[in-house]
PDB file of C-alpha atoms in Angstrom:
ATOM      1  CA  MET A  10       0.000   0.000   0.000  1.00 49.00           C
ATOM      2  CA  SER A  11       1.367   3.421  -0.911  1.00 58.00           C
ATOM      3  CA  ASP A  12       1.702   6.297   1.486  1.00 62.00           C
ATOM      4  CA  PRO A  13      -1.077   8.829   0.774  1.00 62.00           C
ATOM      5  CA  LEU A  14       1.268  11.634   1.823  1.00 64.00           C
ATOM      6  CA  ASN A  15       3.515  10.790  -1.151  1.00 62.00           C
ATOM      7  CA  MET A  16       0.788  10.542  -3.779  1.00 60.00           C
ATOM      8  CA  PRO A  17       0.727  13.199  -6.522  1.00 58.00           C
ATOM      9  CA  ASP A  18      -1.967  15.878  -6.502  1.00 65.00           C
ATOM     10  CA  ALA A  19      -2.284  15.962 -10.293  1.00 60.00           C
ATOM     11  CA  GLY A  20      -5.838  16.535 -11.387  1.00 70.00           C
ATOM     12  CA  ASP A  21      -7.143  17.346  -7.897  1.00 79.00           C
ATOM     13  CA  PRO A  22      -9.452  20.348  -8.339  1.00 81.00           C
ATOM     14  CA  ASP A  23      -9.138  21.166  -4.619  1.00 87.00           C
ATOM     15  CA  ALA A  24      -5.326  21.122  -4.568  1.00 87.00           C
ATOM     16  CA  SER A  25      -5.005  24.912  -4.824  1.00 89.00           C
ATOM     17  CA  ALA A  26      -7.451  25.515  -1.974  1.00 91.00           C
ATOM     18  CA  VAL A  27      -5.800  22.851   0.174  1.00 90.00           C
ATOM     19  CA  MET A  28      -2.379  24.412  -0.465  1.00 92.00           C
ATOM     20  CA  SER A  29      -3.724  27.839   0.489  1.00 93.00           C
ATOM     21  CA  THR A  30      -5.145  26.402   3.711  1.00 92.00           C
ATOM     22  CA  ALA A  31      -1.847  24.645   4.440  1.00 93.00           C
ATOM     23  CA  VAL A  32       0.042  27.931   4.074  1.00 94.00           C
ATOM     24  CA  GLU A  33      -2.427  29.823   6.273  1.00 94.00           C
ATOM     25  CA  LEU A  34      -2.358  27.056   8.897  1.00 94.00           C
ATOM     26  CA  ARG A  35       1.452  27.114   9.032  1.00 94.00           C
ATOM     27  CA  VAL A  36       1.449  30.896   9.440  1.00 94.00           C
ATOM     28  CA  VAL A  37      -1.244  31.007  12.118  1.00 94.00           C
ATOM     29  CA  LEU A  38       0.301  28.134  14.085  1.00 93.00           C
ATOM     30  CA  GLY A  39       3.601  30.022  14.070  1.00 91.00           C
ATOM     31  CA  GLN A  40       1.822  33.120  15.381  1.00 92.00           C
ATOM     32  CA  LEU A  41       0.102  31.046  18.069  1.00 92.00           C
ATOM     33  CA  ARG A  42       3.436  29.517  19.111  1.00 87.00           C
ATOM     34  CA  ARG A  43       4.952  33.002  19.459  1.00 86.00           C
ATOM     35  CA  LYS A  44       1.965  34.204  21.528  1.00 88.00           C
ATOM     36  CA  LEU A  45       2.212  31.175  23.795  1.00 85.00           C
ATOM     37  CA  ARG A  46       5.978  31.640  24.122  1.00 81.00           C
ATOM     38  CA  GLU A  47       5.354  35.237  25.252  1.00 82.00           C
ATOM     39  CA  GLN A  48       3.149  33.893  28.037  1.00 81.00           C
ATOM     40  CA  ALA A  49       5.771  31.348  29.130  1.00 73.00           C
ATOM     41  CA  ASN A  50       8.343  33.882  30.353  1.00 71.00           C
ATOM     42  CA  VAL A  51      11.327  31.842  29.175  1.00 68.00           C
ATOM     43  CA  GLY A  52      13.677  34.612  30.208  1.00 71.00           C
ATOM     44  CA  ASP A  53      17.136  34.419  28.679  1.00 77.00           C
ATOM     45  CA  LEU A  54      16.959  30.782  27.574  1.00 85.00           C
ATOM     46  CA  THR A  55      18.073  30.062  24.035  1.00 85.00           C
ATOM     47  CA  PRO A  56      15.999  27.930  21.651  1.00 85.00           C
ATOM     48  CA  SER A  57      18.597  25.143  22.100  1.00 89.00           C
ATOM     49  CA  GLN A  58      18.237  25.266  25.878  1.00 91.00           C
ATOM     50  CA  ILE A  59      14.451  25.178  25.615  1.00 89.00           C
ATOM     51  CA  ALA A  60      14.681  22.177  23.274  1.00 91.00           C
ATOM     52  CA  VAL A  61      16.869  20.311  25.777  1.00 95.00           C
ATOM     53  CA  LEU A  62      14.449  21.061  28.619  1.00 94.00           C
ATOM     54  CA  ARG A  63      11.569  19.743  26.508  1.00 91.00           C
ATOM     55  CA  ARG A  64      13.496  16.541  25.789  1.00 94.00           C
ATOM     56  CA  LEU A  65      14.402  16.069  29.450  1.00 96.00           C
ATOM     57  CA  ASP A  66      10.783  16.636  30.446  1.00 94.00           C
ATOM     58  CA  GLY A  67      10.269  13.155  28.982  1.00 92.00           C
ATOM     59  CA  GLY A  68      12.889  11.668  31.288  1.00 94.00           C
ATOM     60  CA  PRO A  69      16.634  11.610  31.942  1.00 96.00           C
ATOM     61  CA  ALA A  70      19.086  11.311  29.050  1.00 96.00           C
ATOM     62  CA  THR A  71      22.779  11.441  28.302  1.00 95.00           C
ATOM     63  CA  VAL A  72      24.335  14.303  26.362  1.00 95.00           C
ATOM     64  CA  THR A  73      24.959  11.851  23.514  1.00 93.00           C
ATOM     65  CA  ALA A  74      21.287  10.856  23.357  1.00 94.00           C
ATOM     66  CA  LEU A  75      20.180  14.492  23.558  1.00 95.00           C
ATOM     67  CA  ALA A  76      22.607  15.513  20.810  1.00 94.00           C
ATOM     68  CA  LYS A  77      21.402  12.707  18.562  1.00 94.00           C
ATOM     69  CA  ALA A  78      17.759  13.659  19.153  1.00 93.00           C
ATOM     70  CA  GLU A  79      18.507  17.313  18.377  1.00 91.00           C
ATOM     71  CA  GLY A  80      20.754  16.544  15.418  1.00 92.00           C
ATOM     72  CA  VAL A  81      23.806  18.338  16.807  1.00 92.00           C
ATOM     73  CA  ARG A  82      27.300  17.359  17.962  1.00 93.00           C
ATOM     74  CA  SER A  83      27.717  16.146  21.535  1.00 91.00           C
ATOM     75  CA  GLN A  84      30.272  18.884  22.212  1.00 91.00           C
ATOM     76  CA  SER A  85      27.775  21.583  21.221  1.00 90.00           C
ATOM     77  CA  LEU A  86      25.051  20.077  23.329  1.00 92.00           C
ATOM     78  CA  GLY A  87      27.447  19.660  26.244  1.00 92.00           C
ATOM     79  CA  ALA A  88      27.839  23.437  26.387  1.00 93.00           C
ATOM     80  CA  THR A  89      24.054  23.845  26.375  1.00 94.00           C
ATOM     81  CA  VAL A  90      23.667  21.356  29.234  1.00 96.00           C
ATOM     82  CA  ALA A  91      26.474  23.057  31.186  1.00 95.00           C
ATOM     83  CA  ALA A  92      24.659  26.394  30.935  1.00 94.00           C
ATOM     84  CA  LEU A  93      21.409  24.783  32.093  1.00 96.00           C
ATOM     85  CA  GLU A  94      23.241  23.170  35.008  1.00 96.00           C
ATOM     86  CA  ALA A  95      24.764  26.504  35.995  1.00 95.00           C
ATOM     87  CA  ALA A  96      21.255  27.991  35.965  1.00 93.00           C
ATOM     88  CA  GLY A  97      20.041  25.227  38.298  1.00 95.00           C
ATOM     89  CA  LEU A  98      17.642  23.799  35.712  1.00 96.00           C
ATOM     90  CA  VAL A  99      19.274  20.387  35.183  1.00 97.00           C
ATOM     91  CA  ALA A 100      21.367  18.045  37.295  1.00 97.00           C
ATOM     92  CA  GLY A 101      23.467  15.049  36.369  1.00 96.00           C
ATOM     93  CA  ASN A 102      23.859  11.670  38.022  1.00 94.00           C
ATOM     94  CA  PRO A 103      25.938   8.647  37.020  1.00 93.00           C
ATOM     95  CA  ASP A 104      24.155   6.359  34.571  1.00 88.00           C
ATOM     96  CA  PRO A 105      23.427   3.129  36.499  1.00 90.00           C
ATOM     97  CA  ALA A 106      23.893   1.136  33.276  1.00 87.00           C
ATOM     98  CA  ASP A 107      27.212   2.802  32.405  1.00 86.00           C
ATOM     99  CA  GLY A 108      28.953   4.728  35.176  1.00 82.00           C
ATOM    100  CA  ARG A 109      31.164   6.496  32.620  1.00 89.00           C
ATOM    101  CA  GLN A 110      28.138   8.409  31.385  1.00 91.00           C
ATOM    102  CA  THR A 111      26.006  11.022  33.091  1.00 95.00           C
ATOM    103  CA  LEU A 112      22.232  11.020  32.976  1.00 96.00           C
ATOM    104  CA  TRP A 113      20.831  14.538  32.946  1.00 97.00           C
ATOM    105  CA  ASP A 114      17.411  15.347  34.343  1.00 97.00           C
ATOM    106  CA  LEU A 115      15.345  18.382  35.225  1.00 97.00           C
ATOM    107  CA  THR A 116      15.717  19.719  38.741  1.00 97.00           C
ATOM    108  CA  PRO A 117      12.618  20.017  40.932  1.00 97.00           C
ATOM    109  CA  ALA A 118      12.854  23.809  40.546  1.00 94.00           C
ATOM    110  CA  CYS A 119      12.837  23.436  36.763  1.00 94.00           C
ATOM    111  CA  ARG A 120       9.844  21.076  36.868  1.00 95.00           C
ATOM    112  CA  GLU A 121       7.959  23.646  38.935  1.00 93.00           C
ATOM    113  CA  TRP A 122       8.972  26.430  36.535  1.00 89.00           C
ATOM    114  CA  LEU A 123       7.723  24.317  33.601  1.00 89.00           C
ATOM    115  CA  ARG A 124       4.446  23.615  35.418  1.00 91.00           C
ATOM    116  CA  VAL A 125       3.878  27.308  36.107  1.00 89.00           C
ATOM    117  CA  SER A 126       4.884  28.208  32.557  1.00 88.00           C
ATOM    118  CA  ARG A 127       2.444  25.700  31.037  1.00 89.00           C
ATOM    119  CA  ALA A 128      -0.307  26.902  33.324  1.00 92.00           C
ATOM    120  CA  ALA A 129       0.303  30.504  32.228  1.00 90.00           C
ATOM    121  CA  ARG A 130       0.104  29.534  28.541  1.00 91.00           C
ATOM    122  CA  GLU A 131      -3.034  27.472  29.067  1.00 94.00           C
ATOM    123  CA  ASP A 132      -4.626  30.268  31.109  1.00 95.00           C
ATOM    124  CA  TRP A 133      -3.891  32.822  28.375  1.00 94.00           C
ATOM    125  CA  LEU A 134      -5.339  30.515  25.726  1.00 95.00           C
ATOM    126  CA  PHE A 135      -8.432  29.804  27.854  1.00 97.00           C
ATOM    127  CA  ARG A 136      -9.034  33.517  28.448  1.00 96.00           C
ATOM    128  CA  ALA A 137      -8.450  34.400  24.778  1.00 96.00           C
ATOM    129  CA  MET A 138     -10.841  31.682  23.609  1.00 96.00           C
ATOM    130  CA  ASN A 139     -13.534  32.782  26.066  1.00 96.00           C
ATOM    131  CA  ALA A 140     -13.120  36.469  25.217  1.00 97.00           C
ATOM    132  CA  ARG A 141     -12.838  36.234  21.429  1.00 97.00           C
ATOM    133  CA  LEU A 142     -14.887  33.185  20.445  1.00 97.00           C
ATOM    134  CA  SER A 143     -18.570  32.365  20.805  1.00 97.00           C
ATOM    135  CA  ALA A 144     -19.641  29.063  22.355  1.00 97.00           C
ATOM    136  CA  ALA A 145     -20.283  27.679  18.860  1.00 97.00           C
ATOM    137  CA  GLU A 146     -16.831  28.825  17.694  1.00 97.00           C
ATOM    138  CA  ARG A 147     -15.192  27.221  20.734  1.00 97.00           C
ATOM    139  CA  ALA A 148     -16.959  23.955  19.880  1.00 96.00           C
ATOM    140  CA  GLU A 149     -15.809  24.297  16.265  1.00 96.00           C
ATOM    141  CA  LEU A 150     -12.252  24.880  17.477  1.00 96.00           C
ATOM    142  CA  GLY A 151     -12.515  21.707  19.550  1.00 95.00           C
ATOM    143  CA  ARG A 152     -13.431  19.786  16.398  1.00 96.00           C
ATOM    144  CA  ALA A 153     -10.535  21.437  14.562  1.00 95.00           C
ATOM    145  CA  VAL A 154      -8.159  20.268  17.299  1.00 95.00           C
ATOM    146  CA  ASP A 155      -9.364  16.712  16.678  1.00 94.00           C
ATOM    147  CA  LEU A 156      -8.579  17.161  12.975  1.00 94.00           C
ATOM    148  CA  LEU A 157      -5.119  18.515  13.791  1.00 94.00           C
ATOM    149  CA  LYS A 158      -4.469  15.480  15.974  1.00 94.00           C
ATOM    150  CA  ARG A 159      -5.298  13.280  12.983  1.00 93.00           C
ATOM    151  CA  LEU A 160      -2.758  15.195  10.896  1.00 91.00           C
ATOM    152  CA  VAL A 161       0.103  14.598  13.313  1.00 91.00           C
ATOM    153  CA  ASN A 162      -0.667  11.032  14.390  1.00 91.00           C
ATOM    154  CA  ASP A 163       0.530   8.198  12.178  1.00 70.00           C
TER     155      ASP A 163
END
């Protein structure tokens, strides 16, 4: 069976409209991400540091594993982790499977900061939806979220 994502659009009369929607969706999702980031108060963290924190939110990892996941060299990621450690956001412990390696994890303070940050973003989104959308529009947005989930899930 062929992958429908790789099938040509030739002859599809809706292709132009779908492409237009795809472009608009990409733009508006980028704007929404920026708005949510503004609510998060990430301070002076770089995009690389934020990416590492997101990865570690899923559980401890070595610098090598983090670098591979981010598609960067271990040396580059090591500097990022060192800065996060100096800020008190991550801490390292010996890997029980390989004592030569260090497993990095979020500190309790970082987990609390992430919790508060997520709550602030969700609160902003809740207030914006209630203030700017009717009940019917909020229900329609809920259905759109279900469609978006279908787009990203395999």
